[in-house]
Each structure stands twice: as C-alpha cells, then as structure tokens.
CSV table of C-alpha atoms in Angstrom, one decimal:
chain,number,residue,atom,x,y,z
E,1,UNK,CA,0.0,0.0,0.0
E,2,UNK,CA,1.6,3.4,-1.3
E,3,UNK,CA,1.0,6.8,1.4
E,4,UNK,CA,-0.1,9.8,0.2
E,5,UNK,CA,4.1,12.4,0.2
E,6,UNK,CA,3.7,14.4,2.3
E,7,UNK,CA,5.7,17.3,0.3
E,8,UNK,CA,4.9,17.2,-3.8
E,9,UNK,CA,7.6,19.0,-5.7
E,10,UNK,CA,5.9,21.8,-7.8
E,11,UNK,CA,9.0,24.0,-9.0
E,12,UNK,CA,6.4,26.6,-10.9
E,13,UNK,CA,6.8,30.2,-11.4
E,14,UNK,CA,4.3,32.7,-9.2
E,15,UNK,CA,4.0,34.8,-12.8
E,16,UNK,CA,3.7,32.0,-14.9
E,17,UNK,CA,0.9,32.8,-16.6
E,18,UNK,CA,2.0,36.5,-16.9
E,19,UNK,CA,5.3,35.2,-18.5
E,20,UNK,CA,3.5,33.1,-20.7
E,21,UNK,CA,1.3,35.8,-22.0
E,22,UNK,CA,4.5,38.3,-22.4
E,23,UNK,CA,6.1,35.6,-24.1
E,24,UNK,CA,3.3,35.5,-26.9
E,25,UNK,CA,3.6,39.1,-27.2
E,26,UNK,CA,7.3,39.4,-27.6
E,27,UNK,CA,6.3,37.2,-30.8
E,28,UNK,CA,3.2,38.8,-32.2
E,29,UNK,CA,5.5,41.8,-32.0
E,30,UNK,CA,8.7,40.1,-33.8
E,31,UNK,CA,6.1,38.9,-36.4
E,32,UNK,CA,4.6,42.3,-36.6
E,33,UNK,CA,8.0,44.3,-37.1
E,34,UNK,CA,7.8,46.4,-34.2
E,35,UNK,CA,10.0,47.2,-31.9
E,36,UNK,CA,8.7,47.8,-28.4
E,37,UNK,CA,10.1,50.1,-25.7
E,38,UNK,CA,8.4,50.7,-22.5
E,39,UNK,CA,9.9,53.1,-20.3
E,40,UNK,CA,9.5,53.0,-16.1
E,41,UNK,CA,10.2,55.8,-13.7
E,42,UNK,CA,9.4,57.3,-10.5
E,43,UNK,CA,6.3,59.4,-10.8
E,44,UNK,CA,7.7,63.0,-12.3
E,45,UNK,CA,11.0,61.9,-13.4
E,46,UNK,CA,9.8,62.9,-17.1
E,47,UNK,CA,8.4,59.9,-18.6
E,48,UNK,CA,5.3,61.7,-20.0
E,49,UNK,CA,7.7,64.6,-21.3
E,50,UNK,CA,10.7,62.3,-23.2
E,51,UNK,CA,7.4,60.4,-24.5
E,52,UNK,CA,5.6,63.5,-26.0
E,53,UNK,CA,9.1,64.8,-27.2
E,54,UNK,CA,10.3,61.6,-28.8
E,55,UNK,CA,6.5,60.8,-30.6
E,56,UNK,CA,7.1,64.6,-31.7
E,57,UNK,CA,10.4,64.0,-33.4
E,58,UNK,CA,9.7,60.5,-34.3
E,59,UNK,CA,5.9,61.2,-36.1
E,60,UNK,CA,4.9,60.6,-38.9
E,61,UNK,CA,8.7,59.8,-40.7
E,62,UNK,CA,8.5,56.6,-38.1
E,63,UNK,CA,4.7,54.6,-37.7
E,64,UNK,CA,5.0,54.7,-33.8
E,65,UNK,CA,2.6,54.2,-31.1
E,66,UNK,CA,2.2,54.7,-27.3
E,67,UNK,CA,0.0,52.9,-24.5
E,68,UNK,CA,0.5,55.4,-21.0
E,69,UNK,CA,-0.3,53.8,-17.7
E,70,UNK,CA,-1.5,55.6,-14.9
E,71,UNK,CA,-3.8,54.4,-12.4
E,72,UNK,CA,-6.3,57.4,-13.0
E,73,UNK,CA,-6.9,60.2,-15.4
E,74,UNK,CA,-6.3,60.1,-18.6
E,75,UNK,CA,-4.0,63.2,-19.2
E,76,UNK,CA,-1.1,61.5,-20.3
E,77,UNK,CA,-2.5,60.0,-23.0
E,78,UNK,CA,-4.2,63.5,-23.8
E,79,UNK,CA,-0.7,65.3,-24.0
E,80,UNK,CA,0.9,62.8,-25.6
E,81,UNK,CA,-2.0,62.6,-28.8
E,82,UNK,CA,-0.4,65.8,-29.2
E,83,UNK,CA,2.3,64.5,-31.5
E,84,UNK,CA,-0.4,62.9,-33.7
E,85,UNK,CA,0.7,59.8,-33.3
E,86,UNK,CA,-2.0,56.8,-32.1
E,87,UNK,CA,-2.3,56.8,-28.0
E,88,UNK,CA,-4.3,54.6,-25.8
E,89,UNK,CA,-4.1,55.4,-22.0
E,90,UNK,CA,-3.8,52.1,-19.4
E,91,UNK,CA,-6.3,53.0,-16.3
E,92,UNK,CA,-5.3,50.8,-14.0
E,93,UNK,CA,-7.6,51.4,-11.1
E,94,UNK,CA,-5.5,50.7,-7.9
E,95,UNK,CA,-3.0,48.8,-9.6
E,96,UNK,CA,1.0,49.9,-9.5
E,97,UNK,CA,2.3,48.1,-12.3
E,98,UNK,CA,1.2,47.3,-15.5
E,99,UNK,CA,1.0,43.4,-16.4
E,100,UNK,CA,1.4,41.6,-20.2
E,101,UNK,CA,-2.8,41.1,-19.7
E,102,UNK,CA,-2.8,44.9,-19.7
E,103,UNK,CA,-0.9,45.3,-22.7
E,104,UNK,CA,-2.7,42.4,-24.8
E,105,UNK,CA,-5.8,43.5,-23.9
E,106,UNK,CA,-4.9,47.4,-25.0
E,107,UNK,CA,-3.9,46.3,-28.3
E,108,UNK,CA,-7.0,45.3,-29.4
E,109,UNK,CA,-8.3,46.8,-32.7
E,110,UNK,CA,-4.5,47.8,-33.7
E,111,UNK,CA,-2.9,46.5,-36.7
E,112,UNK,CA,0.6,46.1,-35.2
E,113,UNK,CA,2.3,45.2,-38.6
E,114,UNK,CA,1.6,48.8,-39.6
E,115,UNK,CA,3.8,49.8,-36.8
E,116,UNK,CA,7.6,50.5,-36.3
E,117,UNK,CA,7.7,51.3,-32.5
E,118,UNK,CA,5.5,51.0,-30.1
E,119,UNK,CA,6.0,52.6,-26.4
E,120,UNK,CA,5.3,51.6,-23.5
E,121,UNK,CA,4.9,54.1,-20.6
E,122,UNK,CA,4.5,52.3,-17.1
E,123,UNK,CA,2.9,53.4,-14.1
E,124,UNK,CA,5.3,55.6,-11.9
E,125,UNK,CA,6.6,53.6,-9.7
E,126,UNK,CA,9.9,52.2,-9.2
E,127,UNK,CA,9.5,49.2,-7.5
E,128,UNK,CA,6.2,46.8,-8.8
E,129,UNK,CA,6.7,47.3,-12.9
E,130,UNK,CA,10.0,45.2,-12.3
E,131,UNK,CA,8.5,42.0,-11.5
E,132,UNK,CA,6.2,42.0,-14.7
E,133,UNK,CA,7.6,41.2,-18.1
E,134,UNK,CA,5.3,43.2,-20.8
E,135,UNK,CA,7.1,41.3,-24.2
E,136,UNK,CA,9.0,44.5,-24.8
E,137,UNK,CA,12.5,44.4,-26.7
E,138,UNK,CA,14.2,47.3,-24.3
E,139,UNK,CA,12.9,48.6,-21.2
E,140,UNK,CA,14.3,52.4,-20.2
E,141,UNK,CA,14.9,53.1,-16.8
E,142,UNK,CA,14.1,56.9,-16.1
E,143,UNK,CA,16.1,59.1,-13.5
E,144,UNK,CA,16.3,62.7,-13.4
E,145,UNK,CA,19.2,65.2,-11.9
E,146,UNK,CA,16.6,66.1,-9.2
E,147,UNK,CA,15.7,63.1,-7.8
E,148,UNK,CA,19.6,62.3,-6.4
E,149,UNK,CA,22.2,60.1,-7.7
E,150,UNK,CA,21.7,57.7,-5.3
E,151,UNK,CA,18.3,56.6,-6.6
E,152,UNK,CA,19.8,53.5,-7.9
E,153,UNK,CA,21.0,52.2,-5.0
E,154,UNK,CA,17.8,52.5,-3.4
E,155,UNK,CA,16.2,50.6,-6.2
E,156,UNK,CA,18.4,48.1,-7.1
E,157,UNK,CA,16.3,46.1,-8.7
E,158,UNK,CA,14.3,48.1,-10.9
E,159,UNK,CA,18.1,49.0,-12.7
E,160,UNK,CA,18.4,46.0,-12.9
E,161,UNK,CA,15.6,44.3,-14.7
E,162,UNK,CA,16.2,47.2,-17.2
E,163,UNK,CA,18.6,47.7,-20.2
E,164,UNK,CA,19.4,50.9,-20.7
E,165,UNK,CA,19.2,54.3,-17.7
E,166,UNK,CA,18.1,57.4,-19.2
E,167,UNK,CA,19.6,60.4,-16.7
E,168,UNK,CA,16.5,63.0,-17.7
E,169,UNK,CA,16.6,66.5,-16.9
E,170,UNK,CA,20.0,67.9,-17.2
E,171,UNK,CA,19.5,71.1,-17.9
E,172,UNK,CA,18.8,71.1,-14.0
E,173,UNK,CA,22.0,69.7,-13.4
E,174,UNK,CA,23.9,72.8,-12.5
E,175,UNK,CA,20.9,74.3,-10.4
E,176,UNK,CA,21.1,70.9,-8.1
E,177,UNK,CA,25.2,70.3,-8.3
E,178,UNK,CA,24.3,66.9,-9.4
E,179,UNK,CA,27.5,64.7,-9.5
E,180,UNK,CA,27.7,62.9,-12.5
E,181,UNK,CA,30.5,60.2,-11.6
E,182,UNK,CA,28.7,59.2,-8.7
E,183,UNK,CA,25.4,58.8,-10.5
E,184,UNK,CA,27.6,56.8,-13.1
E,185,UNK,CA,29.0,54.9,-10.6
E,186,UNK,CA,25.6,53.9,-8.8
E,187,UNK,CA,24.2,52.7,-11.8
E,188,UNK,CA,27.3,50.8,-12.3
E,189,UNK,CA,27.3,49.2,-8.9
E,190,UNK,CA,23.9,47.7,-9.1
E,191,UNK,CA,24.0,46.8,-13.2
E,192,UNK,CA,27.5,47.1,-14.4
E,193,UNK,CA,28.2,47.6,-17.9
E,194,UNK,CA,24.4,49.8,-18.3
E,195,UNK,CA,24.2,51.9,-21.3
E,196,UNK,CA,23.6,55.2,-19.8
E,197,UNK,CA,22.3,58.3,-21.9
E,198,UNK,CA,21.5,61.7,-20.6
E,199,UNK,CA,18.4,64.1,-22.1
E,200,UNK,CA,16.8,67.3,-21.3
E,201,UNK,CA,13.2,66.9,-22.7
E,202,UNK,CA,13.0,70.8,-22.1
E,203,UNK,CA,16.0,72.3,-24.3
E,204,UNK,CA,16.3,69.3,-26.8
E,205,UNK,CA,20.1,68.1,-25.6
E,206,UNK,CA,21.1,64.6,-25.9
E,207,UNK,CA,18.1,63.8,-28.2
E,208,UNK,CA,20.1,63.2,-31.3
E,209,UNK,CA,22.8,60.4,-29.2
E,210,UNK,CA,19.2,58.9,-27.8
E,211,UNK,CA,17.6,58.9,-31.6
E,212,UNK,CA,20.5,57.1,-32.7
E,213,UNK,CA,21.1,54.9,-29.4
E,214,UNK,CA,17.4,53.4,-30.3
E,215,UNK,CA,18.1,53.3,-34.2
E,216,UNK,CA,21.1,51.1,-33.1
E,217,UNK,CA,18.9,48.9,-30.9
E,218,UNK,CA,16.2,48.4,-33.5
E,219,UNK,CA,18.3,47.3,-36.4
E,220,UNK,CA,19.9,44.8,-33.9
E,221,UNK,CA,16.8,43.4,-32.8
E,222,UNK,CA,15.5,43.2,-36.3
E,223,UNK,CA,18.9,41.2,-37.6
E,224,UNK,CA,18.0,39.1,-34.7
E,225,UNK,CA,14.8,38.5,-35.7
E,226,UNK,CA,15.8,37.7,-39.5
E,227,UNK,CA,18.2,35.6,-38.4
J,1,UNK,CA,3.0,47.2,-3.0
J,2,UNK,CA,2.1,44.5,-5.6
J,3,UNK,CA,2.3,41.9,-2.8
J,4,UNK,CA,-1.3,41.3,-2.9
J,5,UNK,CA,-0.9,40.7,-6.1
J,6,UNK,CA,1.4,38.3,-6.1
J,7,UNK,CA,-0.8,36.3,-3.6
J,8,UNK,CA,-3.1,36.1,-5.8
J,9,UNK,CA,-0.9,34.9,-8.4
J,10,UNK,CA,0.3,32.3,-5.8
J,11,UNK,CA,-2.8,31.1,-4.7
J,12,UNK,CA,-4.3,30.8,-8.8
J,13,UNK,CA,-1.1,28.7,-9.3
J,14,UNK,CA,-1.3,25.8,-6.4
J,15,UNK,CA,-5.3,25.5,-7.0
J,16,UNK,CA,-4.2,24.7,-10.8
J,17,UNK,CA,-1.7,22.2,-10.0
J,18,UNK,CA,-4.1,20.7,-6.6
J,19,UNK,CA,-6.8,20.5,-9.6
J,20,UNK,CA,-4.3,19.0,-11.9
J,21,UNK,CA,-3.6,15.9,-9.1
J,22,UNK,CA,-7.1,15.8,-8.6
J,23,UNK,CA,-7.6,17.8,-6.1
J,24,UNK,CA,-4.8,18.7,-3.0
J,25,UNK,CA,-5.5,19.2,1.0
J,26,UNK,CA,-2.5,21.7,0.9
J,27,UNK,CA,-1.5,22.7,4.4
J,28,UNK,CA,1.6,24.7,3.3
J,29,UNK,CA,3.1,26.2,0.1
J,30,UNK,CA,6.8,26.6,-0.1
J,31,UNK,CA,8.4,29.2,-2.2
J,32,UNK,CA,11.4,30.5,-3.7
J,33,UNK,CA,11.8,34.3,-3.1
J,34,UNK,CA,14.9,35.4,-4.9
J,35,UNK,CA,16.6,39.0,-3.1
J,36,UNK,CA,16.1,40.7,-6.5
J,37,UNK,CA,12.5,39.5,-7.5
J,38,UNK,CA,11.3,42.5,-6.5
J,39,UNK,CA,8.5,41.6,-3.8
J,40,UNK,CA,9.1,41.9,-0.3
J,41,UNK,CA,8.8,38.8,2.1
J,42,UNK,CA,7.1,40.5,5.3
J,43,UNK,CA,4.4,42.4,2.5
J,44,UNK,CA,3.9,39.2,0.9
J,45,UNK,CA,3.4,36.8,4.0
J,46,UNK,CA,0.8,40.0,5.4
J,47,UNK,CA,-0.8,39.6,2.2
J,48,UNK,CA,-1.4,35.9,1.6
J,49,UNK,CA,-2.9,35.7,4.6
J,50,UNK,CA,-5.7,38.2,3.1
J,51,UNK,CA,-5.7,36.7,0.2
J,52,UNK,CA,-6.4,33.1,1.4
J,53,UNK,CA,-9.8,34.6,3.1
J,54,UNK,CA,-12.7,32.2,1.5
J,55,UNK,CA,-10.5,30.2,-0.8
J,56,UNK,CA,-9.9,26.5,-0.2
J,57,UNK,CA,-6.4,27.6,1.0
J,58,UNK,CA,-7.7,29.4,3.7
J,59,UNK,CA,-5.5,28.5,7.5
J,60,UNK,CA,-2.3,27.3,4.8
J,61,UNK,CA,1.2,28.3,5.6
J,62,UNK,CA,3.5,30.5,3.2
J,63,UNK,CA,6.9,29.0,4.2
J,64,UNK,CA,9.1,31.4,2.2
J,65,UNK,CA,13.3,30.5,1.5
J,66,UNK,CA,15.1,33.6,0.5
J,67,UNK,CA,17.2,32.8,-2.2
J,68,UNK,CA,20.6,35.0,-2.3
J,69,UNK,CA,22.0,36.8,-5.4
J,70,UNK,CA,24.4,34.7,-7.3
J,71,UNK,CA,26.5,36.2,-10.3
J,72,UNK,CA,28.2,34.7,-12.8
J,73,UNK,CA,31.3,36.4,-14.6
J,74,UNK,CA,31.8,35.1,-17.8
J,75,UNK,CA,35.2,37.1,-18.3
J,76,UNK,CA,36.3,35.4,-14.6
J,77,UNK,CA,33.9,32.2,-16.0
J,78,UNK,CA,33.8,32.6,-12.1
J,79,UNK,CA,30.4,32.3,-9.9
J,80,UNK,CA,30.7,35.1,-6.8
J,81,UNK,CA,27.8,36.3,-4.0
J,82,UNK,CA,27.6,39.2,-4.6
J,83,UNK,CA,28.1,41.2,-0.4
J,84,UNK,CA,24.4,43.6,-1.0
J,85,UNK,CA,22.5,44.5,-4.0
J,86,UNK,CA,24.0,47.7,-4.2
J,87,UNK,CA,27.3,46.3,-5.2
J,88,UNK,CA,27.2,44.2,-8.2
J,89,UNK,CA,30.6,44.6,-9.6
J,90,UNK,CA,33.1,41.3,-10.2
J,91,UNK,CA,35.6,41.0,-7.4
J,92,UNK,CA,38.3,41.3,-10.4
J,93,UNK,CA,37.4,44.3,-12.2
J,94,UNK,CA,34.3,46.9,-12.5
J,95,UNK,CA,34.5,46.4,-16.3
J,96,UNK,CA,33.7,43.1,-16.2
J,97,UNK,CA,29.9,42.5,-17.0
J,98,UNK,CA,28.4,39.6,-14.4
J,99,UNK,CA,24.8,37.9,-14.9
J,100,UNK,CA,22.2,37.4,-12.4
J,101,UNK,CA,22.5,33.6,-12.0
J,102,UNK,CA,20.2,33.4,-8.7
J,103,UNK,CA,18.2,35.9,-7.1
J,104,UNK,CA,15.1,36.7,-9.6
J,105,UNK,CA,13.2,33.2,-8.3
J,106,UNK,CA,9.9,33.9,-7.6
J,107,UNK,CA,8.8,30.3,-7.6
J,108,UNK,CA,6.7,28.0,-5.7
J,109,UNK,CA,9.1,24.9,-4.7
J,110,UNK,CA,6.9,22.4,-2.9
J,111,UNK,CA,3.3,21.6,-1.9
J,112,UNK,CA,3.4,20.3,1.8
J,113,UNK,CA,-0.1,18.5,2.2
J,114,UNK,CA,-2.3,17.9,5.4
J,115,UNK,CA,-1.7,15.0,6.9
C-alpha cells in the first residue's frame, strides 16, 4: 500500500501565466516588425515629457505608437496625442504596475504590422513594474538630476531588470550640483556595464545620441529577428 | 506594493496544479523568493494571509526561502555572491559584466499537504 508524500515537488513560477502571455507578445510583436520600448520611472521623473518629445520628433517619418499607464486620469495620454501619433491610456484602477494582460488587452483593434515602435509608458513607480515582463524588446529606466544620484541604490532592482538608464533633466544639473560620476557609478554598482544616456526633454540636448542609441537597438533586434 | 498581487498569483497557481492531481488538502506552500524579484517577504506573508480569506487555502502556511544573489562572470567564468544588492561589480574588475545567475526566483518549490 503506497501513502499519500507528504511534500509534492511543484518547482512553478508565481508569474507563470504573466510570463507566458509576455512571451506571446514578444512574438506577435517580432512577427509584426515592431520594436517595443516601455519606459518606467518614479512618478515626475519625465516619462510623459521624453514620450511626447520623442513621438514629436519621431511622427509621422516613423509609424509609432504609445500605450501610457497611470492608475487614473487620462492626461497623459491627452498630452501625448499631441504628436499625432495613435495613443491609448492604461487605467489601472489601484494597480502599480502594469501586467502583459494589460498590454494584450490594450492592443486590441491595432494593426501592429503597420507599426515600427511601439511605447510603453508604465505606471510611476519604481518598485512593482519590475517584477512583470510586458514582451517588450528594451525597457528604459528613467532618473532625473533632481531626484539624487543615489536613486539607484535604493532601487536596485528596478536597474536591474532594465537595459538601458536614461539620466533626464539635465538642464537642472547645475541648479542641483548633481554629480555625475557618482550617479555613473551607482548605476554601475547595481547593473554594471548599463548603457547610460542623458536628455533634457526641455531644451532638446542629448536627443540626437538617444535617436540614434534606439536606431542602433532596433536594427539589432531586427537582424535578430531575420536571423 | 504588488504583494497582494502576487498572492493572488500564488494562490491561482497551487489550485491549478491541486486541480491538476485531482484535487490537494494543501497545508503549506513553499516558495522560492529570490533578493532581487522585487516583492518583499514581510508584505507578501501580510498579504497571503488576506488573500487566502474564503479560498480553499484558507489556515495554509506561506513557508518562504530567501534565495541569495548569485552572479556569474563570464570574463572570470567565475560564480561570486555578490556582499548587497547595491554592489554588483566582479571581485576582479568593474569592467567586467556579471549575470544574475540566482536571485530573480519567484517560484513555488513544494506543496506540503495535510496529513
């Protein structure tokens, strides 16, 4: 006569089935073509600003798209129609993060093969988006001068689910003696080897080096995909 | 503070695989919680508790093992534990470019069942 174990082995991801959705996405947007970039912050590190900037320089040369999360309101997605590109706001209720159900479910109706980017804008918050893959290609971590250059060592983990820190708001730099090594070296010590770029939504510098930074990631990813 | 969310998440996953052996009397749920996974162990065992309320898990025990971050070097081809989150660099140089080998589980190990 066989006993009931008392311990069954399981070994199963918490965020399997958010994995497995993300998964699907990363493919339906490799089949499509498009390259997708969400971007997570702090709330007011600039997220909403570098978005409606980069749709602006980006539309209509590039086909590119934004979803915005926020938990309420849907001003972001108001400012960023702006740039005349398609925008569809994420309300997420009480929810910090966004999930991959989110994004599926806020692509409806789109023909994503008509697209060449597609943005993600997470919820402000630098903590929850990091456990929750969304099927993007890169994911931009957001500081700015004013928030301190320690900020990635108080959020290790957010740096380092992402590929790429963008330092935003440096024409504040001088007015907040914001030490650049240091910041460098922070976002070293939690994800060495980072790309880091530096923008000022507000007077238009490092724009061109990000432009070209994402030009460079695209065509990779799309070799990749070809391959 | 996605905690709750993650509960849920947890308890979704062991009534899939108790349905999947036909139906489990599970007294405790053992889970991996990696250091950089992002959810916090004292948020998570508040919130499970919540969660549980009026589910067949309801009275179950979380029993959570912190899992460590591990890195691996491929420069060094050299594993290391890293000494805190906020210092991620290879013992051998700062240019070097280690991986996160261990520390993103998020996983539920084992099903302990009433007995």
């Amino acid at each position: 006569m066989t006993s009931t174990p008392r311990l069954i082995e399981v070994r199963r991801n918490v965020l399997k089935q958010n994995d497995i959705l993300a998964r699907a996405l990363r493919q339906r947007f490799s089949d499509a073509g498009v390259f997708v970039v969400s971007v997570v912050s702090s709330p007011g590190a600039g997220k909403t600003a570098f978005l409606e900037s980069l749709l602006t320089e980006l539309h209509p040369q590039k086909r590119v798209a934004a979803l915005v999360g926020d938990l309420a309101t849907a001003n972001d997605a108001e400012r960023l129609a702006r740039s005349g590109a398609p925008i569809r706001q994420i309300t997420t209720g009480t929810i910090c993060h966004l999930d991959a159900a989110m994004v599926e479910r806020s692509l409806q109706g789109w023909a994503l093969a008509d697209l060449d980017i597609l943005f993600i804008e997470n919820v402000g918050n630098l903590v929850c988006p990091s456990s929750y893959d969304l099927g993007e290609d890169l994911r931009i971590v957001v500081m700015s001068v004013t928030e301190g250059e320690d900020k990635p060592l108080k959020y290790p983990t957010i740096f380092n689910t992402a590929d790429v820190a963008l330092i935003s708001k440096i024409d504040l730099a001088p007015h907040v003696n914001f030490d650049w090594p240091s910041a460098q070296r922070n976002i070293h010590a939690v994800r060495p080897g980072m790309d880091i770029l530096r923008l000022s939504s507000k007077t238009g510098e490092g724009m061109p080096d990000f432009m070209q930074y994402l030009e460079s990631r695209r065509s990779q990813s799309r070799y990749l995909a070809a391959d | 503070m996605h905690e709750l969310s993650v509960a849920l998440s947890i308890i979704d996953g062991v009534m899939e695989e108790s349905e999947r052996r036909g139906g489990l009397q599970v007294a405790a749920i053992h889970l991996k919680l990696g250091s950089l996974s992002g959810v916090s162990k004292d948020a998570l065992l508040f919130s499970y508790d919540l969660a549980c309320n009026d589910t067949p898990l309801e009275g179950s025990q979380l029993v959570i093992e912190e899992i460590p971050a591990v890195l691996y070097c491929p420069t060094c081809e050299a594993e290391h534990s890293p000494p805190s989150l906020q210092d991620f660099f290879c013992p051998a140089s700062p240019d070097h470019i280690p991986q996160v080998l261990h520390g993103r589980e998020l996983e539920i190990s084992a099903l302990e069942l009433q007995g």
